[in-house]
Coordinates of C-alpha atoms in Angstrom, one line a residue:
F243 CA 101.7 44.2 121.4
A244 CA 100.1 43.3 124.7
A245 CA 96.1 43.4 124.4
S246 CA 96.3 46.9 126.6
D247 CA 98.6 47.8 123.9
T248 CA 96.5 47.2 121.1
K249 CA 94.0 48.7 122.5
L250 CA 95.6 52.0 123.0
C251 CA 96.8 51.8 119.5
K252 CA 93.4 51.2 118.1
E253 CA 91.5 53.9 119.9
L254 CA 94.4 56.4 119.2
E255 CA 94.2 55.7 115.6
R256 CA 90.1 56.1 115.9
R257 CA 90.4 59.6 117.4
K258 CA 93.2 60.6 114.6
G259 CA 90.5 59.7 112.1
N260 CA 87.6 61.5 113.9
E261 CA 90.3 64.5 114.1
S262 CA 90.9 64.3 110.4
F263 CA 87.3 63.5 109.9
K264 CA 86.4 66.9 111.3
A265 CA 88.8 69.0 109.2
S266 CA 87.4 67.5 106.4
E267 CA 90.7 65.6 105.6
Y268 CA 88.6 62.5 104.5
E269 CA 91.5 60.4 102.7
A270 CA 93.4 60.8 106.0
S271 CA 90.5 59.8 108.3
I272 CA 90.0 56.7 106.0
R273 CA 93.7 56.1 106.5
F274 CA 93.5 56.1 110.2
Y275 CA 90.1 53.8 110.1
T276 CA 91.4 51.4 108.7
I277 CA 94.3 51.1 111.1
S278 CA 92.0 51.2 113.9
I279 CA 89.9 48.3 112.0
A280 CA 92.9 45.8 111.6
L281 CA 93.6 46.2 115.2
H282 CA 90.2 45.6 116.5
P283 CA 87.9 44.7 113.4
L284 CA 84.8 44.0 115.9
N285 CA 84.3 47.7 116.5
D286 CA 80.8 48.5 114.7
S287 CA 81.3 52.4 115.2
V288 CA 84.9 52.3 113.3
W289 CA 83.1 51.0 110.5
A290 CA 80.3 53.3 110.3
N291 CA 82.9 56.1 110.6
R292 CA 84.9 54.9 108.0
A293 CA 81.6 54.6 105.8
I294 CA 80.8 58.3 106.2
A295 CA 84.3 59.7 105.1
H296 CA 83.8 57.0 102.0
I297 CA 80.6 59.0 101.6
K298 CA 82.2 62.2 101.6
L299 CA 84.6 61.1 98.7
K300 CA 81.3 59.4 96.8
L301 CA 83.2 56.5 97.2
F302 CA 79.4 54.7 97.6
D303 CA 80.6 51.2 96.7
L304 CA 82.9 51.3 99.7
A305 CA 80.6 52.7 102.0
E306 CA 78.1 50.3 101.3
Q307 CA 80.7 47.4 101.9
D308 CA 81.7 49.3 105.3
C309 CA 78.4 49.4 106.7
N310 CA 77.3 46.0 105.6
A311 CA 80.6 45.1 107.8
C312 CA 79.2 47.2 110.5
L313 CA 75.7 45.9 110.6
M314 CA 77.1 42.5 110.5
L315 CA 78.7 43.3 113.8
N316 CA 75.6 45.2 115.3
K317 CA 72.7 44.9 113.5
S318 CA 70.8 47.8 115.1
N319 CA 73.8 50.2 114.6
V320 CA 71.5 53.1 113.7
K321 CA 74.6 55.0 111.9
G322 CA 75.5 52.1 109.7
L323 CA 71.6 51.6 108.7
A324 CA 71.5 55.3 107.4
R325 CA 74.7 55.2 105.8
R326 CA 73.9 52.2 104.5
G327 CA 70.6 53.5 102.8
F328 CA 72.5 56.8 101.2
A329 CA 75.1 54.7 100.0
R330 CA 72.9 52.6 98.3
F331 CA 70.5 55.4 97.2
S332 CA 73.5 56.9 95.5
Q333 CA 74.0 54.0 93.8
G334 CA 70.8 53.9 92.3
K335 CA 70.2 50.7 94.3
Y336 CA 66.0 51.5 95.7

């Protein structure tokens, strides 16, 4: 793949993830976000998106891990911070 092809593919997968999430198809959205992350792991917002899908499935440990990755890339990502707090709270990590 050329760099432009990879960028287009990761964007398409992110959009598919967003569409799946809006349709409450959380497992599908996780698959699409995972592909997008594999193609471009430095996009903090996709990590945060996958985290909320994990939260919807009550996979709080995985959500926390995604939020940690998101915040390593952008420590001021508000969604990453909020979702990590919720994931930790849901695990009893006060």
